[in-house]
Amino acid sequence: MPSMSLARNHMQSSWHKGSTEDALNFSHTRTRQKPDTAVIPQPDAAVAKQIAENQNKLEPIVSTIIYCATHDIPLCGKEGSGGNLCYLLDFCIEAGDTILKQHSETAAENAWYTSHRVQNELLAEYEHVLQKEIVCAANRAVGFSVLADETADISDIEQLSLGIWFVDDDCIREEFADFVPIVVRDAQSVSNVIVSECIKCGLDLEKLLRQAMMAAP
């Protein structure tokens, strides 16, 4: 019959075959039957790969910054470039860090992750992680004490130094929590600052046993 012949010719046409393949690929994408060819997972895999590469590049930089911070080594030098951080990173490259070497040779100048701004951002993130670890340990203890002291920074602004004292696995720990600027220095205002900062840090005030002022303002 002419209609059957036309149908067979249509099914053999490249246009019909291409449309059928496109429809099957769309169906597989919707049902995730072929995850290797699905459209959605491909960008996800590319993003995951880029994240992993960036983490590998950042790891030696973050480790070096933490090393300097925990050993009282200044990060920056007297000039805008260089400094102990860059010198230590160069030493890592000489010691055989191929990932860091490739990063230093191929990255754009604004993507080295060693600028003063990035250093401060990484230090702030490390501070947040370390503070969270200390607070969690204090909250796990039977109870803790809050230690407060005052000092002035380089701009002569009074800062409240807040510490935590607690017992962790039969070991007495005295940990620094944070610096808080003090505007009003009367007893009630200082007390309010201490309480609000403890809440901000996530301390469980139900376990607060006492508050000690090492040098009352």
PDB file of C-alpha atoms in Angstrom:
ATOM      1  CA  MET A   1       0.000   0.000   0.000  1.00  0.00           C
ATOM      2  CA  PRO A   2       1.262   3.512  -0.717  1.00  0.00           C
ATOM      3  CA  SER A   3       0.743   4.592   2.886  1.00  0.00           C
ATOM      4  CA  MET A   4       2.869   1.710   4.229  1.00  0.00           C
ATOM      5  CA  SER A   5       5.589   2.482   1.706  1.00  0.00           C
ATOM      6  CA  LEU A   6       5.596   6.130   2.722  1.00  0.00           C
ATOM      7  CA  ALA A   7       5.793   5.138   6.390  1.00  0.00           C
ATOM      8  CA  ARG A   8       8.767   2.815   5.757  1.00  0.00           C
ATOM      9  CA  ASN A   9      10.560   5.517   3.778  1.00  0.00           C
ATOM     10  CA  HIS A  10       9.924   8.022   6.548  1.00  0.00           C
ATOM     11  CA  MET A  11      11.327   5.623   9.193  1.00  0.00           C
ATOM     12  CA  GLN A  12      14.481   5.169   7.111  1.00  0.00           C
ATOM     13  CA  SER A  13      15.027   8.886   6.657  1.00  0.00           C
ATOM     14  CA  SER A  14      17.887  10.602   8.511  1.00  0.00           C
ATOM     15  CA  TRP A  15      15.447  13.187   9.877  1.00  0.00           C
ATOM     16  CA  HIS A  16      13.331  10.498  11.580  1.00  0.00           C
ATOM     17  CA  LYS A  17      16.370   8.632  12.929  1.00  0.00           C
ATOM     18  CA  GLY A  18      17.842  11.841  14.352  1.00  0.00           C
ATOM     19  CA  SER A  19      14.550  12.786  15.982  1.00  0.00           C
ATOM     20  CA  THR A  20      14.213   9.305  17.505  1.00  0.00           C
ATOM     21  CA  GLU A  21      17.734   9.452  18.955  1.00  0.00           C
ATOM     22  CA  ASP A  22      17.108  12.908  20.404  1.00  0.00           C
ATOM     23  CA  ALA A  23      13.883  11.690  22.013  1.00  0.00           C
ATOM     24  CA  LEU A  24      15.643   8.677  23.581  1.00  0.00           C
ATOM     25  CA  ASN A  25      18.459  10.844  24.910  1.00  0.00           C
ATOM     26  CA  PHE A  26      15.929  13.235  26.413  1.00  0.00           C
ATOM     27  CA  SER A  27      14.112  10.302  28.043  1.00  0.00           C
ATOM     28  CA  HIS A  28      17.363   8.928  29.465  1.00  0.00           C
ATOM     29  CA  THR A  29      18.225  12.353  30.832  1.00  0.00           C
ATOM     30  CA  ARG A  30      14.875  12.647  32.578  1.00  0.00           C
ATOM     31  CA  THR A  31      14.993   9.133  34.041  1.00  0.00           C
ATOM     32  CA  ARG A  32      18.778   9.044  34.665  1.00  0.00           C
ATOM     33  CA  GLN A  33      18.998   5.658  32.912  1.00  0.00           C
ATOM     34  CA  LYS A  34      22.298   6.695  31.326  1.00  0.00           C
ATOM     35  CA  PRO A  35      24.066   8.892  33.899  1.00  0.00           C
ATOM     36  CA  ASP A  36      27.224   9.098  31.818  1.00  0.00           C
ATOM     37  CA  THR A  37      25.395  10.864  28.980  1.00  0.00           C
ATOM     38  CA  ALA A  38      22.788  12.748  31.023  1.00  0.00           C
ATOM     39  CA  VAL A  39      22.946  16.514  30.730  1.00  0.00           C
ATOM     40  CA  ILE A  40      22.485  17.351  34.409  1.00  0.00           C
ATOM     41  CA  PRO A  41      25.322  15.238  35.944  1.00  0.00           C
ATOM     42  CA  GLN A  42      27.923  16.536  33.490  1.00  0.00           C
ATOM     43  CA  PRO A  43      28.026  20.103  34.884  1.00  0.00           C
ATOM     44  CA  ASP A  44      27.918  18.635  38.406  1.00  0.00           C
ATOM     45  CA  ALA A  45      30.957  16.467  37.648  1.00  0.00           C
ATOM     46  CA  ALA A  46      32.822  19.411  36.137  1.00  0.00           C
ATOM     47  CA  VAL A  47      32.087  21.578  39.169  1.00  0.00           C
ATOM     48  CA  ALA A  48      33.134  18.797  41.558  1.00  0.00           C
ATOM     49  CA  LYS A  49      36.400  18.368  39.646  1.00  0.00           C
ATOM     50  CA  GLN A  50      37.112  22.109  39.784  1.00  0.00           C
ATOM     51  CA  ILE A  51      36.370  22.199  43.522  1.00  0.00           C
ATOM     52  CA  ALA A  52      38.741  19.286  44.144  1.00  0.00           C
ATOM     53  CA  GLU A  53      41.502  20.973  42.137  1.00  0.00           C
ATOM     54  CA  ASN A  54      41.055  24.260  44.009  1.00  0.00           C
ATOM     55  CA  GLN A  55      41.136  22.435  47.349  1.00  0.00           C
ATOM     56  CA  ASN A  56      44.413  20.753  46.399  1.00  0.00           C
ATOM     57  CA  LYS A  57      45.862  24.158  45.486  1.00  0.00           C
ATOM     58  CA  LEU A  58      44.659  25.773  48.700  1.00  0.00           C
ATOM     59  CA  GLU A  59      45.821  22.995  51.023  1.00  0.00           C
ATOM     60  CA  PRO A  60      49.556  23.898  51.145  1.00  0.00           C
ATOM     61  CA  ILE A  61      48.728  27.615  51.305  1.00  0.00           C
ATOM     62  CA  VAL A  62      46.330  27.164  54.228  1.00  0.00           C
ATOM     63  CA  SER A  63      48.757  24.814  55.998  1.00  0.00           C
ATOM     64  CA  THR A  64      51.563  27.364  55.659  1.00  0.00           C
ATOM     65  CA  ILE A  65      49.379  30.198  56.971  1.00  0.00           C
ATOM     66  CA  ILE A  66      48.360  28.085  59.977  1.00  0.00           C
ATOM     67  CA  TYR A  67      52.009  27.147  60.584  1.00  0.00           C
ATOM     68  CA  CYS A  68      53.017  30.810  60.624  1.00  0.00           C
ATOM     69  CA  ALA A  69      50.100  31.743  62.889  1.00  0.00           C
ATOM     70  CA  THR A  70      50.814  28.987  65.422  1.00  0.00           C
ATOM     71  CA  HIS A  71      54.550  29.758  65.512  1.00  0.00           C
ATOM     72  CA  ASP A  72      54.267  33.566  65.795  1.00  0.00           C
ATOM     73  CA  ILE A  73      55.788  34.061  62.343  1.00  0.00           C
ATOM     74  CA  PRO A  74      54.631  37.223  60.514  1.00  0.00           C
ATOM     75  CA  LEU A  75      52.985  36.465  57.196  1.00  0.00           C
ATOM     76  CA  CYS A  76      53.904  39.649  55.366  1.00  0.00           C
ATOM     77  CA  GLY A  77      57.186  41.378  54.805  1.00  0.00           C
ATOM     78  CA  LYS A  78      57.990  45.070  54.855  1.00  0.00           C
ATOM     79  CA  GLU A  79      57.147  45.379  51.180  1.00  0.00           C
ATOM     80  CA  GLY A  80      53.852  44.693  49.440  1.00  0.00           C
ATOM     81  CA  SER A  81      55.143  41.483  47.881  1.00  0.00           C
ATOM     82  CA  GLY A  82      57.160  38.674  49.366  1.00  0.00           C
ATOM     83  CA  GLY A  83      57.106  37.980  53.068  1.00  0.00           C
ATOM     84  CA  ASN A  84      57.491  34.802  55.070  1.00  0.00           C
ATOM     85  CA  LEU A  85      54.401  33.192  53.536  1.00  0.00           C
ATOM     86  CA  CYS A  86      55.724  33.497  49.978  1.00  0.00           C
ATOM     87  CA  TYR A  87      59.190  32.384  51.039  1.00  0.00           C
ATOM     88  CA  LEU A  88      57.779  29.263  52.717  1.00  0.00           C
ATOM     89  CA  LEU A  89      55.631  28.482  49.679  1.00  0.00           C
ATOM     90  CA  ASP A  90      58.713  28.757  47.475  1.00  0.00           C
ATOM     91  CA  PHE A  91      60.422  26.328  49.851  1.00  0.00           C
ATOM     92  CA  CYS A  92      57.503  23.888  49.455  1.00  0.00           C
ATOM     93  CA  ILE A  93      57.886  24.071  45.679  1.00  0.00           C
ATOM     94  CA  GLU A  94      61.629  23.406  45.939  1.00  0.00           C
ATOM     95  CA  ALA A  95      60.844  20.450  48.226  1.00  0.00           C
ATOM     96  CA  GLY A  96      58.769  18.856  45.455  1.00  0.00           C
ATOM     97  CA  ASP A  97      55.179  20.087  45.747  1.00  0.00           C
ATOM     98  CA  THR A  98      54.176  19.664  42.103  1.00  0.00           C
ATOM     99  CA  ILE A  99      50.576  20.879  42.572  1.00  0.00           C
ATOM    100  CA  LEU A 100      51.737  24.128  44.164  1.00  0.00           C
ATOM    101  CA  LYS A 101      54.378  24.547  41.463  1.00  0.00           C
ATOM    102  CA  GLN A 102      51.824  24.106  38.682  1.00  0.00           C
ATOM    103  CA  HIS A 103      49.499  26.557  40.440  1.00  0.00           C
ATOM    104  CA  SER A 104      52.225  29.203  40.713  1.00  0.00           C
ATOM    105  CA  GLU A 105      53.140  28.806  37.038  1.00  0.00           C
ATOM    106  CA  THR A 106      49.655  28.679  35.500  1.00  0.00           C
ATOM    107  CA  ALA A 107      47.372  30.712  37.775  1.00  0.00           C
ATOM    108  CA  ALA A 108      46.488  34.297  36.960  1.00  0.00           C
ATOM    109  CA  GLU A 109      48.054  36.977  39.131  1.00  0.00           C
ATOM    110  CA  ASN A 110      44.717  37.633  40.845  1.00  0.00           C
ATOM    111  CA  ALA A 111      44.213  33.924  41.621  1.00  0.00           C
ATOM    112  CA  TRP A 112      47.356  33.018  43.551  1.00  0.00           C
ATOM    113  CA  TYR A 113      45.436  32.988  46.883  1.00  0.00           C
ATOM    114  CA  THR A 114      48.356  34.709  48.626  1.00  0.00           C
ATOM    115  CA  SER A 115      47.226  38.341  48.734  1.00  0.00           C
ATOM    116  CA  HIS A 116      46.830  40.119  52.069  1.00  0.00           C
ATOM    117  CA  ARG A 117      43.043  40.046  51.685  1.00  0.00           C
ATOM    118  CA  VAL A 118      42.954  36.306  51.051  1.00  0.00           C
ATOM    119  CA  GLN A 119      45.333  35.712  53.963  1.00  0.00           C
ATOM    120  CA  ASN A 120      42.977  37.574  56.285  1.00  0.00           C
ATOM    121  CA  GLU A 121      39.961  35.685  54.936  1.00  0.00           C
ATOM    122  CA  LEU A 122      41.666  32.327  55.463  1.00  0.00           C
ATOM    123  CA  LEU A 123      42.736  33.322  58.981  1.00  0.00           C
ATOM    124  CA  ALA A 124      39.157  34.379  59.767  1.00  0.00           C
ATOM    125  CA  GLU A 125      37.849  30.994  58.564  1.00  0.00           C
ATOM    126  CA  TYR A 126      40.487  29.163  60.622  1.00  0.00           C
ATOM    127  CA  GLU A 127      39.535  31.259  63.648  1.00  0.00           C
ATOM    128  CA  HIS A 128      35.882  30.285  63.175  1.00  0.00           C
ATOM    129  CA  VAL A 129      36.727  26.566  62.927  1.00  0.00           C
ATOM    130  CA  LEU A 130      39.029  26.675  65.954  1.00  0.00           C
ATOM    131  CA  GLN A 131      36.523  28.654  68.048  1.00  0.00           C
ATOM    132  CA  LYS A 132      33.769  26.189  67.150  1.00  0.00           C
ATOM    133  CA  GLU A 133      35.989  23.290  68.247  1.00  0.00           C
ATOM    134  CA  ILE A 134      36.745  24.970  71.593  1.00  0.00           C
ATOM    135  CA  VAL A 135      33.080  25.814  72.223  1.00  0.00           C
ATOM    136  CA  CYS A 136      31.982  22.247  71.432  1.00  0.00           C
ATOM    137  CA  ALA A 137      34.565  20.877  73.874  1.00  0.00           C
ATOM    138  CA  ALA A 138      33.403  23.307  76.580  1.00  0.00           C
ATOM    139  CA  ASN A 139      29.753  22.380  76.016  1.00  0.00           C
ATOM    140  CA  ARG A 140      30.626  18.681  76.374  1.00  0.00           C
ATOM    141  CA  ALA A 141      32.184  19.319  79.786  1.00  0.00           C
ATOM    142  CA  VAL A 142      30.237  19.149  83.037  1.00  0.00           C
ATOM    143  CA  GLY A 143      30.611  22.901  83.330  1.00  0.00           C
ATOM    144  CA  PHE A 144      32.883  25.784  82.436  1.00  0.00           C
ATOM    145  CA  SER A 145      33.988  29.187  83.654  1.00  0.00           C
ATOM    146  CA  VAL A 146      34.309  32.382  81.665  1.00  0.00           C
ATOM    147  CA  LEU A 147      37.470  34.443  82.122  1.00  0.00           C
ATOM    148  CA  ALA A 148      37.420  38.113  81.138  1.00  0.00           C
ATOM    149  CA  ASP A 149      40.287  40.582  80.920  1.00  0.00           C
ATOM    150  CA  GLU A 150      40.808  43.925  79.230  1.00  0.00           C
ATOM    151  CA  THR A 151      43.531  45.273  77.007  1.00  0.00           C
ATOM    152  CA  ALA A 152      43.958  48.034  74.445  1.00  0.00           C
ATOM    153  CA  ASP A 153      44.781  47.371  70.821  1.00  0.00           C
ATOM    154  CA  ILE A 154      47.182  49.364  68.652  1.00  0.00           C
ATOM    155  CA  SER A 155      44.486  51.980  67.961  1.00  0.00           C
ATOM    156  CA  ASP A 156      43.993  52.404  71.740  1.00  0.00           C
ATOM    157  CA  ILE A 157      40.501  50.844  71.685  1.00  0.00           C
ATOM    158  CA  GLU A 158      39.672  48.847  74.796  1.00  0.00           C
ATOM    159  CA  GLN A 159      39.196  45.164  73.991  1.00  0.00           C
ATOM    160  CA  LEU A 160      37.563  42.568  76.220  1.00  0.00           C
ATOM    161  CA  SER A 161      39.568  39.351  76.133  1.00  0.00           C
ATOM    162  CA  LEU A 162      37.198  36.414  76.656  1.00  0.00           C
ATOM    163  CA  GLY A 163      38.482  33.006  77.701  1.00  0.00           C
ATOM    164  CA  ILE A 164      36.938  29.679  78.688  1.00  0.00           C
ATOM    165  CA  TRP A 165      38.133  27.389  81.480  1.00  0.00           C
ATOM    166  CA  PHE A 166      36.902  23.784  81.600  1.00  0.00           C
ATOM    167  CA  VAL A 167      37.941  20.166  82.128  1.00  0.00           C
ATOM    168  CA  ASP A 168      38.287  17.957  79.045  1.00  0.00           C
ATOM    169  CA  ASP A 169      39.180  14.269  79.553  1.00  0.00           C
ATOM    170  CA  ASP A 170      40.648  14.940  83.013  1.00  0.00           C
ATOM    171  CA  CYS A 171      42.748  17.764  81.545  1.00  0.00           C
ATOM    172  CA  ILE A 172      42.207  21.391  82.577  1.00  0.00           C
ATOM    173  CA  ARG A 173      41.970  23.610  79.513  1.00  0.00           C
ATOM    174  CA  GLU A 174      42.106  27.386  79.448  1.00  0.00           C
ATOM    175  CA  GLU A 175      41.265  28.540  75.921  1.00  0.00           C
ATOM    176  CA  PHE A 176      40.992  31.955  74.324  1.00  0.00           C
ATOM    177  CA  ALA A 177      37.567  32.617  72.779  1.00  0.00           C
ATOM    178  CA  ASP A 178      37.517  36.110  71.287  1.00  0.00           C
ATOM    179  CA  PHE A 179      38.316  39.823  71.520  1.00  0.00           C
ATOM    180  CA  VAL A 180      35.337  42.168  71.875  1.00  0.00           C
ATOM    181  CA  PRO A 181      35.646  45.976  71.668  1.00  0.00           C
ATOM    182  CA  ILE A 182      34.197  47.829  74.675  1.00  0.00           C
ATOM    183  CA  VAL A 183      32.534  51.194  74.192  1.00  0.00           C
ATOM    184  CA  VAL A 184      30.870  51.662  77.599  1.00  0.00           C
ATOM    185  CA  ARG A 185      32.959  50.424  80.504  1.00  0.00           C
ATOM    186  CA  ASP A 186      30.525  50.300  83.432  1.00  0.00           C
ATOM    187  CA  ALA A 187      29.867  46.962  85.149  1.00  0.00           C
ATOM    188  CA  GLN A 188      26.418  46.372  83.649  1.00  0.00           C
ATOM    189  CA  SER A 189      27.552  47.109  80.090  1.00  0.00           C
ATOM    190  CA  VAL A 190      30.585  44.840  80.392  1.00  0.00           C
ATOM    191  CA  SER A 191      28.393  42.082  81.828  1.00  0.00           C
ATOM    192  CA  ASN A 192      25.970  42.421  78.923  1.00  0.00           C
ATOM    193  CA  VAL A 193      28.857  42.197  76.432  1.00  0.00           C
ATOM    194  CA  ILE A 194      30.144  39.004  78.075  1.00  0.00           C
ATOM    195  CA  VAL A 195      26.724  37.332  78.017  1.00  0.00           C
ATOM    196  CA  SER A 196      25.972  38.343  74.425  1.00  0.00           C
ATOM    197  CA  GLU A 197      29.396  37.165  73.243  1.00  0.00           C
ATOM    198  CA  CYS A 198      28.960  33.799  74.990  1.00  0.00           C
ATOM    199  CA  ILE A 199      25.603  33.372  73.238  1.00  0.00           C
ATOM    200  CA  LYS A 200      27.139  34.445  69.915  1.00  0.00           C
ATOM    201  CA  CYS A 201      29.921  31.848  70.288  1.00  0.00           C
ATOM    202  CA  GLY A 202      27.363  29.128  70.992  1.00  0.00           C
ATOM    203  CA  LEU A 203      28.234  28.422  74.628  1.00  0.00           C
ATOM    204  CA  ASP A 204      25.603  26.621  76.682  1.00  0.00           C
ATOM    205  CA  LEU A 205      24.999  29.100  79.497  1.00  0.00           C
ATOM    206  CA  GLU A 206      23.194  26.400  81.492  1.00  0.00           C
ATOM    207  CA  LYS A 207      26.684  24.977  82.141  1.00  0.00           C
ATOM    208  CA  LEU A 208      28.245  28.306  83.134  1.00  0.00           C
ATOM    209  CA  LEU A 209      29.603  27.833  86.666  1.00  0.00           C
ATOM    210  CA  ARG A 210      31.271  31.176  87.318  1.00  0.00           C
ATOM    211  CA  GLN A 211      32.654  34.305  85.757  1.00  0.00           C
ATOM    212  CA  ALA A 212      36.113  35.627  86.623  1.00  0.00           C
ATOM    213  CA  MET A 213      37.312  39.158  85.920  1.00  0.00           C
ATOM    214  CA  MET A 214      41.098  39.230  85.819  1.00  0.00           C
ATOM    215  CA  ALA A 215      41.256  43.034  85.636  1.00  0.00           C
ATOM    216  CA  ALA A 216      37.929  44.764  86.100  1.00  0.00           C
ATOM    217  CA  PRO A 217      37.541  47.961  84.034  1.00  0.00           C
TER     218      PRO A 217
END
